[in-house]
Coordinates of C-alpha atoms in Angstrom, one line a residue:
Chain A
M155 CA 56.3 106.9 66.9
T156 CA 53.6 107.0 64.2
D157 CA 54.4 105.4 60.9
L158 CA 53.9 107.1 57.7
A159 CA 51.3 104.8 56.1
T160 CA 49.0 105.3 59.4
L161 CA 49.2 109.0 58.9
L162 CA 48.5 109.3 55.2
A163 CA 45.5 106.6 55.7
R164 CA 44.2 109.1 58.2
A165 CA 44.9 112.3 56.0
A166 CA 43.2 110.4 53.1
D167 CA 40.1 109.7 54.9
D168 CA 40.0 113.2 56.6
L169 CA 40.2 114.9 53.1
V170 CA 37.9 112.6 51.3
P171 CA 35.7 111.4 54.2
E172 CA 32.5 110.4 51.9
H173 CA 32.0 107.2 50.9
Q174 CA 31.1 108.1 47.1
P175 CA 32.7 111.6 46.8
F176 CA 32.8 111.8 43.0
T177 CA 29.2 110.7 41.9
D178 CA 28.1 114.3 41.3
K179 CA 30.9 114.9 38.9
V180 CA 29.9 112.2 36.4
G181 CA 27.9 114.4 34.2
G182 CA 30.8 117.0 34.0
V183 CA 33.0 114.2 33.2
S184 CA 31.0 112.6 30.3
R185 CA 30.7 115.9 28.5
R186 CA 34.3 116.2 28.6
I187 CA 34.9 112.6 27.3
R188 CA 32.4 113.5 24.4
R189 CA 34.1 116.8 23.7
R190 CA 37.6 115.2 23.6
R191 CA 36.4 112.5 21.4
T192 CA 35.0 115.1 19.0
V193 CA 38.3 117.3 19.3
R194 CA 40.3 113.9 18.7
S195 CA 38.3 113.6 15.2
V196 CA 38.3 109.8 15.9
Q197 CA 34.2 109.8 15.4
T198 CA 32.7 110.3 12.4
G199 CA 30.2 113.0 11.7
A200 CA 32.8 116.1 11.8
A201 CA 32.6 116.7 8.0
A202 CA 28.9 116.5 8.2
M203 CA 28.6 118.9 10.9
V204 CA 30.7 121.3 9.2
G205 CA 28.2 121.4 6.1
V206 CA 25.4 122.2 8.6
V207 CA 27.2 124.8 10.9
A208 CA 29.1 126.5 8.3
I209 CA 26.1 128.6 7.0
G210 CA 27.5 131.8 5.7
S211 CA 31.0 130.9 6.1
S212 CA 31.5 127.3 4.5
A213 CA 33.5 128.7 1.9
L214 CA 36.0 130.2 4.1
L215 CA 36.1 127.2 6.2
L216 CA 36.5 124.5 3.8
A217 CA 39.2 126.2 1.6
P218 CA 42.7 125.4 2.5
G219 CA 43.9 128.1 0.0
P220 CA 45.6 127.8 -3.1
G221 CA 47.5 124.5 -1.9
P222 CA 50.5 123.9 -0.1
D223 CA 54.0 124.5 -1.3
P224 CA 55.8 121.6 -2.9
A225 CA 58.3 121.7 0.1
G226 CA 54.8 120.9 2.3
P227 CA 53.5 117.5 2.9
P228 CA 50.6 117.4 0.4
A229 CA 49.4 113.8 1.8
V230 CA 48.7 115.8 5.3
C231 CA 47.6 119.5 4.5
G232 CA 44.1 119.6 3.7
E233 CA 43.1 116.3 5.0
S234 CA 41.2 115.4 7.8
A235 CA 43.2 114.6 10.9
A236 CA 41.2 111.6 11.4
D237 CA 42.7 110.2 8.1
V238 CA 46.1 111.0 8.9
L239 CA 46.6 109.9 12.4
P240 CA 46.9 106.2 12.9
A241 CA 43.7 104.4 14.7
A242 CA 44.1 104.2 18.4
G243 CA 46.2 101.5 19.6
D244 CA 48.1 100.2 22.6
L245 CA 50.6 103.2 22.3
D246 CA 48.8 106.2 23.2
G247 CA 49.9 109.4 24.9
V248 CA 49.3 113.1 26.0
A249 CA 51.4 115.7 25.1
T250 CA 52.1 119.2 26.8
I251 CA 53.9 121.9 25.3
Q252 CA 56.9 122.8 27.5
A253 CA 58.0 126.1 25.9
S254 CA 57.5 128.1 22.7
D255 CA 59.1 130.9 21.1
G256 CA 57.3 132.3 18.0
M257 CA 56.1 129.1 15.9
S258 CA 58.8 127.0 17.8
V259 CA 57.2 124.4 20.3
S260 CA 58.7 122.3 22.5
T261 CA 56.7 119.4 23.7
R262 CA 57.1 116.5 26.2
T263 CA 55.1 113.4 25.0
Q264 CA 54.2 110.8 27.8
L265 CA 53.6 107.5 25.6
E266 CA 51.7 104.7 27.6
N267 CA 52.1 101.4 26.5
L268 CA 49.1 99.2 27.2
G269 CA 50.2 96.4 24.7
D270 CA 51.9 93.1 25.7
V271 CA 55.2 93.8 24.1
D272 CA 58.1 96.7 24.3
A273 CA 57.7 99.4 21.9
T274 CA 60.9 101.6 20.8
T275 CA 59.9 105.0 18.8
T276 CA 61.5 105.2 15.7
G277 CA 62.2 107.6 12.8
T278 CA 60.0 111.1 12.4
V279 CA 57.7 112.9 14.8
R280 CA 55.0 114.6 13.0
Y281 CA 53.1 117.7 14.4
L282 CA 49.6 118.2 12.9
V283 CA 47.8 121.5 13.4
S284 CA 44.2 121.1 12.8
L285 CA 40.9 123.3 12.7
Q286 CA 38.9 122.5 15.8
G287 CA 35.6 120.7 15.2
T288 CA 36.2 120.0 11.2
G289 CA 39.8 118.3 12.0
Q290 CA 41.3 119.6 8.8
V291 CA 44.8 119.6 8.7
V292 CA 46.3 123.3 8.2
G293 CA 49.5 123.2 9.7
Y294 CA 52.4 120.8 10.6
S295 CA 56.0 120.4 11.3
E296 CA 58.4 117.2 11.2
I297 CA 61.4 116.4 13.4
V298 CA 63.6 113.5 14.1
P299 CA 64.1 113.1 17.8
D300 CA 67.8 112.8 18.9
A301 CA 67.2 109.7 20.7
Q302 CA 64.6 106.7 20.6
T303 CA 62.6 106.0 23.5
T304 CA 61.8 102.4 24.5
V305 CA 58.6 102.1 26.2
P306 CA 58.3 98.5 28.0
A307 CA 55.1 97.1 28.0
G308 CA 52.5 98.0 30.8
T309 CA 54.9 101.1 31.4
S310 CA 55.2 104.6 30.2
G311 CA 58.1 106.6 28.5
E312 CA 58.6 110.2 27.2
V313 CA 59.6 111.5 23.8
V314 CA 60.6 115.2 24.1
T315 CA 60.9 117.2 20.6
T316 CA 61.2 120.8 19.5
S317 CA 60.0 121.6 16.2
T318 CA 58.5 124.7 14.3
L319 CA 55.4 124.7 13.1
V320 CA 54.5 126.1 9.8
S321 CA 51.2 126.9 7.8
C322 CA 49.9 124.6 5.1
G323 CA 48.8 127.8 3.3
F324 CA 45.5 128.8 4.1
A325 CA 43.5 131.9 5.4
G326 CA 45.9 134.3 3.7
T327 CA 49.1 132.6 4.5
G328 CA 51.1 131.0 2.1
A329 CA 52.7 127.4 2.6
G330 CA 55.5 127.5 4.9
D331 CA 54.4 130.9 6.7
P332 CA 53.8 131.2 10.6
L333 CA 50.1 130.0 11.3
P334 CA 47.4 132.7 11.3
D335 CA 46.1 133.9 14.7
G336 CA 43.3 131.5 15.8
I337 CA 42.7 128.3 18.1
Y338 CA 43.9 125.0 16.8
D339 CA 44.2 121.4 18.0
L340 CA 48.0 120.0 17.7
T341 CA 48.4 116.3 17.8
L342 CA 51.9 114.6 17.5
T343 CA 52.1 111.3 16.0
G344 CA 54.9 108.8 14.9
T345 CA 55.8 105.3 14.8
A346 CA 57.2 102.7 17.2
Q347 CA 59.0 99.6 16.5
A348 CA 58.1 96.0 18.6
P349 CA 60.6 93.6 19.0
D350 CA 59.7 91.6 16.2
G351 CA 60.0 94.4 13.9
S352 CA 56.5 95.1 13.3
E353 CA 55.5 99.1 13.4
I354 CA 53.2 100.3 16.0
G355 CA 51.7 103.6 15.3
W356 CA 51.3 106.3 18.1
T357 CA 49.1 109.6 18.7
S358 CA 49.6 112.1 21.3
A359 CA 47.0 114.7 21.8
T360 CA 47.6 118.0 23.5
N361 CA 45.1 120.6 24.9
G362 CA 45.6 122.5 21.8
I363 CA 47.2 125.6 20.9
T364 CA 46.4 129.4 20.5
V365 CA 48.3 131.7 18.2
E366 CA 48.2 135.3 19.0
D367 CA 50.6 137.9 17.3
G368 CA 52.7 135.3 15.8
Q369 CA 53.1 133.2 19.3
V370 CA 52.3 129.8 20.0
R371 CA 51.0 129.2 23.5
A372 CA 49.5 126.2 25.2
T373 CA 45.4 126.2 25.4
T374 CA 44.8 124.8 28.8
G375 CA 42.1 122.7 30.3
A376 CA 38.9 121.3 28.6
P377 CA 36.0 123.5 29.3
D378 CA 32.8 122.4 31.4
P379 CA 29.8 124.5 30.9
T380 CA 29.1 124.1 34.6
T381 CA 32.2 125.0 36.5
D382 CA 34.9 125.8 34.0
P383 CA 34.1 128.3 31.5
T384 CA 36.6 129.0 28.6
P385 CA 39.3 131.0 30.3
D386 CA 39.9 133.3 27.4
A387 CA 36.3 133.9 26.4
A388 CA 34.9 137.4 26.5
F389 CA 31.9 136.7 27.7
E390 CA 31.2 134.2 30.6
P391 CA 27.6 133.6 31.8
S392 CA 27.3 132.0 35.1
C393 CA 24.4 129.6 36.1
G394 CA 22.2 131.6 38.7
A395 CA 23.9 135.0 38.0
M396 CA 22.7 138.0 36.3
I397 CA 23.5 137.9 32.3
P398 CA 26.7 140.0 31.8
A399 CA 26.4 143.0 30.1
V400 CA 28.5 144.4 27.2
A401 CA 29.7 147.9 26.4
E402 CA 27.8 149.9 24.1
N403 CA 29.1 150.1 20.6
P404 CA 27.4 151.0 17.0
M405 CA 26.3 147.3 16.5
W406 CA 23.2 145.6 17.7
A407 CA 21.8 142.1 17.0
T408 CA 18.4 140.1 17.2
L409 CA 17.5 136.7 17.3
D410 CA 14.6 135.0 15.7
A411 CA 13.4 131.3 15.9
P412 CA 12.2 130.4 12.5
A413 CA 10.3 127.3 13.2
A414 CA 7.9 126.9 15.9
S415 CA 9.5 124.8 18.3
F416 CA 12.1 121.6 18.4
M417 CA 12.7 118.9 20.7
P418 CA 15.5 118.9 23.0
A419 CA 19.1 117.7 22.0
D420 CA 22.2 116.5 23.0
P421 CA 24.3 119.7 23.8
D422 CA 27.6 117.8 22.4
A423 CA 25.7 116.7 19.0
P424 CA 24.1 120.0 18.0
Y425 CA 21.9 120.6 15.2
Q426 CA 20.1 117.2 15.7
G427 CA 17.0 118.7 17.4
G428 CA 17.0 121.9 19.6
M429 CA 16.3 125.1 18.6
S430 CA 18.1 126.9 15.3
L431 CA 18.2 130.4 15.8
D432 CA 18.5 133.0 12.9
V433 CA 20.9 136.0 13.9
T434 CA 20.5 139.5 12.6
V435 CA 23.4 142.1 13.4
G436 CA 23.3 145.7 12.3
T437 CA 24.7 149.1 12.9
V438 CA 23.8 152.3 13.9
S439 CA 26.8 153.8 12.2
T440 CA 26.4 156.0 9.6
E441 CA 29.6 154.5 8.0
P442 CA 29.6 151.1 6.1
I443 CA 31.2 148.4 8.1
V444 CA 33.5 145.5 6.8
G445 CA 34.6 142.8 8.9
E446 CA 33.9 139.7 10.1
L447 CA 31.5 137.9 12.5
S448 CA 32.8 135.9 15.3
P449 CA 32.5 132.0 14.7
E450 CA 31.9 132.1 18.5
I451 CA 28.3 132.4 19.5
V452 CA 26.8 132.0 23.1
V453 CA 23.4 131.4 23.7
V454 CA 21.7 132.2 26.9
L455 CA 18.3 131.1 28.4
T456 CA 17.3 133.7 31.5
D457 CA 14.3 134.0 33.6
H458 CA 12.3 137.3 33.2
D459 CA 14.6 138.8 35.5
G460 CA 17.8 138.3 33.8
T461 CA 19.1 135.6 35.8
V462 CA 21.0 133.0 33.8
V463 CA 19.2 129.6 33.8
T464 CA 21.4 127.7 31.4
W465 CA 23.6 128.6 28.4
W466 CA 25.3 126.8 25.2
R467 CA 28.6 128.1 23.9
A468 CA 29.6 126.8 20.6
S469 CA 33.3 126.4 20.9
D470 CA 32.6 124.0 24.1
H471 CA 30.6 121.7 21.6
G472 CA 33.2 121.4 18.7
R473 CA 32.0 123.9 16.5
P474 CA 34.8 125.1 14.4
L475 CA 36.6 128.5 15.9
D476 CA 38.7 129.8 13.2
L477 CA 37.0 131.5 10.6
G478 CA 33.8 133.6 10.7
A479 CA 31.3 134.9 8.2
A480 CA 32.0 138.0 6.4
I481 CA 30.4 141.3 7.6
D482 CA 29.6 143.7 5.0
L483 CA 27.0 146.4 6.4
P484 CA 25.9 149.5 4.6
A485 CA 25.6 152.7 6.7
E486 CA 22.7 151.7 9.4
G487 CA 22.2 148.4 7.5
S488 CA 21.8 145.0 8.8
Q489 CA 22.7 141.4 7.7
L490 CA 21.0 138.4 8.6
F491 CA 22.9 135.1 9.4
E492 CA 20.5 132.2 9.0
G493 CA 20.7 129.3 11.4
F494 CA 24.1 130.7 13.1
G495 CA 22.8 130.1 16.6
W496 CA 21.4 127.2 18.1
F497 CA 20.1 126.2 21.7
P498 CA 19.7 122.5 22.9
V499 CA 16.6 123.1 25.2
T500 CA 18.5 121.2 27.7
D501 CA 19.7 122.7 31.2
A502 CA 23.5 122.7 31.2
C503 CA 23.5 124.1 34.9
A504 CA 21.6 120.9 36.0
D505 CA 23.5 117.9 34.2
D506 CA 21.4 118.7 30.9
A507 CA 18.3 117.9 32.7
P508 CA 14.8 119.2 30.7
I509 CA 14.2 122.7 31.3
A510 CA 11.4 123.5 33.6
D511 CA 8.0 124.8 32.0
G512 CA 7.6 128.3 31.7
G513 CA 8.4 131.6 30.3
Y514 CA 12.2 132.6 29.7
R515 CA 14.2 135.0 27.5
L516 CA 16.9 134.1 25.0
F517 CA 20.0 135.8 24.6
G518 CA 22.8 135.4 22.0
W519 CA 26.4 136.9 22.0
V520 CA 28.4 137.3 19.2
E521 CA 31.6 139.6 18.3
V522 CA 32.1 141.7 15.3
A523 CA 35.6 142.4 14.1
A524 CA 35.3 145.6 12.1
D525 CA 38.1 146.2 9.4
T526 CA 39.1 150.0 10.3
G527 CA 42.1 150.1 7.9
A528 CA 44.3 150.6 10.7
G529 CA 43.4 147.1 12.3
A530 CA 40.1 145.2 13.5
E531 CA 38.1 146.9 16.0
R532 CA 36.2 144.3 18.2
Y533 CA 32.5 145.0 19.2
P534 CA 30.9 142.1 21.4
V535 CA 27.3 142.3 20.9
L536 CA 24.5 140.8 23.1
T537 CA 21.2 140.5 21.1
A538 CA 17.9 142.1 22.2
P539 CA 15.9 139.2 24.2
L540 CA 13.6 136.9 22.3
D541 CA 11.0 135.8 24.6
V542 CA 10.1 131.9 24.6
T543 CA 8.2 129.4 26.5
V544 CA 9.1 126.0 27.5
A545 CA 6.2 123.4 27.9
D546 CA 6.9 119.8 28.0
S547 CA 10.7 120.3 27.4
V548 CA 9.7 122.1 23.8
L549 CA 10.7 125.6 23.3
T550 CA 8.6 128.0 21.2
Q551 CA 9.1 131.8 20.4
D552 CA 6.2 133.5 21.8
Chain B
M141 CA 28.6 97.4 29.3
R142 CA 28.2 101.0 27.8
D143 CA 31.2 103.4 28.6
D144 CA 28.7 105.5 30.5
D145 CA 27.6 102.8 32.4
A146 CA 31.2 101.5 33.1
L147 CA 32.1 105.2 34.2
A148 CA 29.2 105.5 36.4
E149 CA 30.2 102.0 38.0
L150 CA 33.7 102.6 38.5
V151 CA 33.2 105.9 40.0
R152 CA 30.5 104.7 42.4
D153 CA 32.7 101.7 43.3
R154 CA 36.0 103.2 43.4
G155 CA 35.7 106.9 43.2
A156 CA 36.5 107.3 46.9
A157 CA 39.8 105.2 46.6
L158 CA 41.0 106.9 43.4
L159 CA 40.0 110.4 44.7
K160 CA 41.9 109.6 48.0
H161 CA 45.1 108.3 46.0
A162 CA 45.0 111.4 43.7
T163 CA 44.2 113.7 46.7
L164 CA 47.7 112.6 48.4
L165 CA 49.5 113.3 44.9
T166 CA 48.4 116.6 44.6
G167 CA 48.1 117.5 48.5
S168 CA 44.8 119.0 47.9
R169 CA 41.0 117.8 47.5
R170 CA 40.3 120.5 44.8
G171 CA 43.5 119.4 43.2
G172 CA 43.0 115.5 43.4
E173 CA 39.6 116.1 42.0
D174 CA 40.7 118.0 39.0
L175 CA 43.6 115.3 38.5
L176 CA 41.1 112.6 38.8
Q177 CA 38.7 114.3 36.3
D178 CA 41.6 114.6 33.7
A179 CA 42.5 110.8 34.1
L180 CA 38.8 109.7 33.7
V181 CA 38.4 111.9 30.5
K182 CA 41.6 110.5 29.2
V183 CA 41.0 107.1 29.8
F184 CA 37.6 106.9 28.7
A185 CA 38.0 109.2 25.4
G186 CA 40.9 107.1 24.3
R187 CA 39.6 103.7 24.8
Q188 CA 35.7 104.1 23.7
G189 CA 34.3 100.9 24.1
R190 CA 37.3 98.9 24.7
V191 CA 37.3 98.3 28.2
R192 CA 34.6 96.5 30.2
D193 CA 36.1 95.1 33.1
I194 CA 36.1 97.5 35.9
E195 CA 39.1 96.2 37.8
R196 CA 40.9 96.9 34.5
L197 CA 39.6 100.3 34.3
E198 CA 40.9 101.3 37.6
A199 CA 44.1 100.1 37.0
Y200 CA 44.3 102.5 33.7
V201 CA 42.7 105.2 35.7
R202 CA 45.4 104.8 38.6
R203 CA 48.3 104.8 36.2
T204 CA 46.7 107.6 34.2
V205 CA 46.6 109.7 37.4
L206 CA 50.2 109.1 38.1
T207 CA 51.6 110.0 34.5
L208 CA 49.4 113.1 34.5
F209 CA 50.4 114.0 37.8
L210 CA 54.2 113.7 36.9
D211 CA 53.6 115.7 33.8
S212 CA 56.0 118.6 34.2
Y213 CA 53.5 121.2 32.8
R214 CA 51.0 120.4 35.6
R215 CA 53.7 120.1 38.1
H216 CA 54.8 123.5 37.2
R217 CA 51.2 124.9 37.8
R218 CA 50.7 122.8 41.0
W219 CA 54.5 124.5 42.3
V220 CA 53.2 127.6 41.6
K221 CA 50.3 127.1 43.5
V222 CA 51.9 125.8 46.7
R223 CA 55.6 127.1 46.3
H224 CA 54.5 129.5 49.4
L225 CA 54.3 126.3 51.6
V226 CA 57.9 125.6 50.7
L227 CA 59.2 128.9 51.0
E228 CA 57.4 129.4 54.6
P229 CA 56.9 125.9 56.1
D230 CA 55.1 125.9 59.2
P231 CA 56.8 123.9 61.9
G232 CA 54.3 124.2 64.5
P233 CA 53.5 121.4 66.9
A234 CA 53.1 118.1 65.7
D235 CA 51.7 116.0 68.9
D236 CA 48.2 116.1 68.0
G237 CA 46.4 113.7 65.6
V238 CA 44.4 115.9 63.8
E239 CA 47.5 118.4 63.0
R240 CA 49.8 115.6 62.2
R241 CA 47.3 114.6 59.5
V242 CA 47.0 118.2 58.2
D243 CA 51.0 118.3 58.6
V244 CA 51.4 115.2 56.6
V245 CA 49.6 116.7 53.7
A246 CA 51.3 120.0 53.8
A247 CA 54.5 118.2 53.9
L248 CA 54.0 115.9 51.2
R249 CA 53.5 119.0 49.2
T250 CA 57.1 120.2 49.7
L251 CA 58.4 116.8 48.2
P252 CA 59.6 117.2 44.5
P253 CA 56.8 114.9 42.8
R254 CA 58.9 112.0 41.8
E255 CA 59.3 111.6 45.7
R256 CA 55.7 112.3 46.5
A257 CA 54.6 109.8 44.2
C258 CA 57.0 107.2 45.7
V259 CA 55.8 108.0 49.2
V260 CA 52.0 107.9 48.1
L261 CA 52.6 104.5 46.4
R262 CA 54.7 103.0 48.7
F263 CA 53.2 104.0 52.2
Y264 CA 49.6 104.5 51.0
D265 CA 49.0 102.3 48.2
D266 CA 51.3 99.6 49.9
L267 CA 53.3 98.8 46.6
T268 CA 56.7 97.3 46.9
V269 CA 59.8 98.8 45.8
P270 CA 59.8 96.5 42.4
Q271 CA 56.3 97.5 42.1
I272 CA 56.9 101.3 42.3
A273 CA 60.0 100.8 39.9
D274 CA 57.7 99.1 37.2
E275 CA 55.0 101.7 37.7
L276 CA 56.9 104.9 37.5
G277 CA 59.3 103.2 34.8
L278 CA 62.4 103.7 37.2
A279 CA 65.2 101.6 38.5
Q280 CA 64.7 100.0 41.9
G281 CA 67.7 102.0 43.4
S282 CA 66.1 105.3 42.2
V283 CA 63.1 104.7 44.0
K284 CA 64.9 103.5 47.2
R285 CA 66.6 106.9 46.8
Y286 CA 63.7 108.6 46.4
L287 CA 62.1 106.8 49.2
S288 CA 65.0 107.6 51.6
D289 CA 65.3 111.3 50.7
A290 CA 61.4 111.5 51.1
T291 CA 61.2 110.0 54.3
H292 CA 64.0 111.9 55.9
S293 CA 62.4 115.5 54.5
L294 CA 59.0 114.3 55.9
A295 CA 60.4 113.4 59.2
A296 CA 62.2 116.7 59.4
V297 CA 59.5 118.8 58.5
L298 CA 56.8 116.7 60.9
E299 CA 58.9 115.9 63.9
P300 CA 62.3 114.7 63.7
G301 CA 62.5 111.0 64.7
S302 CA 58.8 110.6 64.7
L303 CA 58.4 108.6 61.7
T304 CA 59.1 104.8 61.5
Q305 CA 60.7 104.0 58.1
E306 CA 60.7 100.1 58.5
A307 CA 59.0 99.8 55.2
E308 CA 61.2 101.9 53.2
T309 CA 63.1 99.4 51.2
R310 CA 60.9 96.5 51.5

């Protein structure tokens, strides 16, 4: 006879034999924490960042359109989610998408009550759809749950709701229309009541949603530059591997570093140091090309043999990913996007350590969505290499 | 204490215990690491600068590990990954110590998540039935039923009559 407690203890020791098995994960966890804080828009600075990053696309990013329909909630649309959501409190949670059908989303919210008093949910649950990075609310829905949920102090409880998301009216959609295709944050918020009648606001973040062809689906996981690249990304560099190739197409691109050198910077707080990069996109087509440049950019540092040393993906670090800059190329023409690329000059493949001195090459990956009249033709583009040198953690263009 | 320092201290001092807890819940080392990372991110991202006591932090993380594990979406993902184990259970010999330890983890994976959570909290974390009920937000009777069903299932898979169940209803 063996008791179950002994078996489990031995199994746990077999599976985790180390004394400190998780210390090498701290760097990755820290990066995800910083990103989560940014995504949840509970820190300041998002609006200022937009002003810096939206070179060439600021008007598109900031414009919520002609304004929401009177039926919409004007107090929410166009506002920053950080201004709309209640401050972080003792009632907090995480929501997951259970099912979706078109714009209809069923969510299950697990609320944790870290306070000292019981809380009972009341009234309306509001879904806020916001742009990643800026936090601007661009969609919403509201639903009154069929039943209240009481979350005793120190425990957790569930709120299950189904609601249909609608656009506030932006990016060519009207107020009340389905959301346009894109990647968004989705946050649920509501109120609960304490036994003394006081109200407690709660907020529950999801992993975000992706809208594609009018269908909402859950975005899963948070990216980690070293181990967990964005699942849906088309360009996936890997530390120590050859830089991925892209198919030939009528587009070309180059990188240029307008300033001589910059100091290293925090990869999660771009544009405070690091290297700013101009991107020129051109075409060899004898026909004009009109369309949109991806808001996504991946900057890759390789050695002279093309082996990836480290890389930085804009969407992993809070950069808005919903609308790109307009492309309007004459036949065989080109277009300059000043400051569109950025590189932190730290090694994400080595826990953001300084990059070793030496000669390297920088590449940038972007995507052009060309409007062909019959739809968008997507052209992934890898820039020509830019030879650079790192000396004392400072990067300079050769 | 800065958040980064608190995270480093928590992971250094309590990382092994937390990872064992998460690994038993998920039934795999990799799953446990993913679950613990998710929990750490959630706790530290949501409580910036608010929690400085390592013991309270550990309690928050343990509770978050549990709630994340019980989240049905993740349950579904893990179910997809392990369902072959349920469909084709390996009833091989269970008289060797090492094999038994491997078996008990595989057997745990066959349990529904709430039963699995009850088993880990009761037999690994040594919580009482009232404590488990409080932790999971369940009635004590439900916890007892989950534990009874789970231990019978485990005994049947591991080796009929091989498990002592003295602590089942404490």
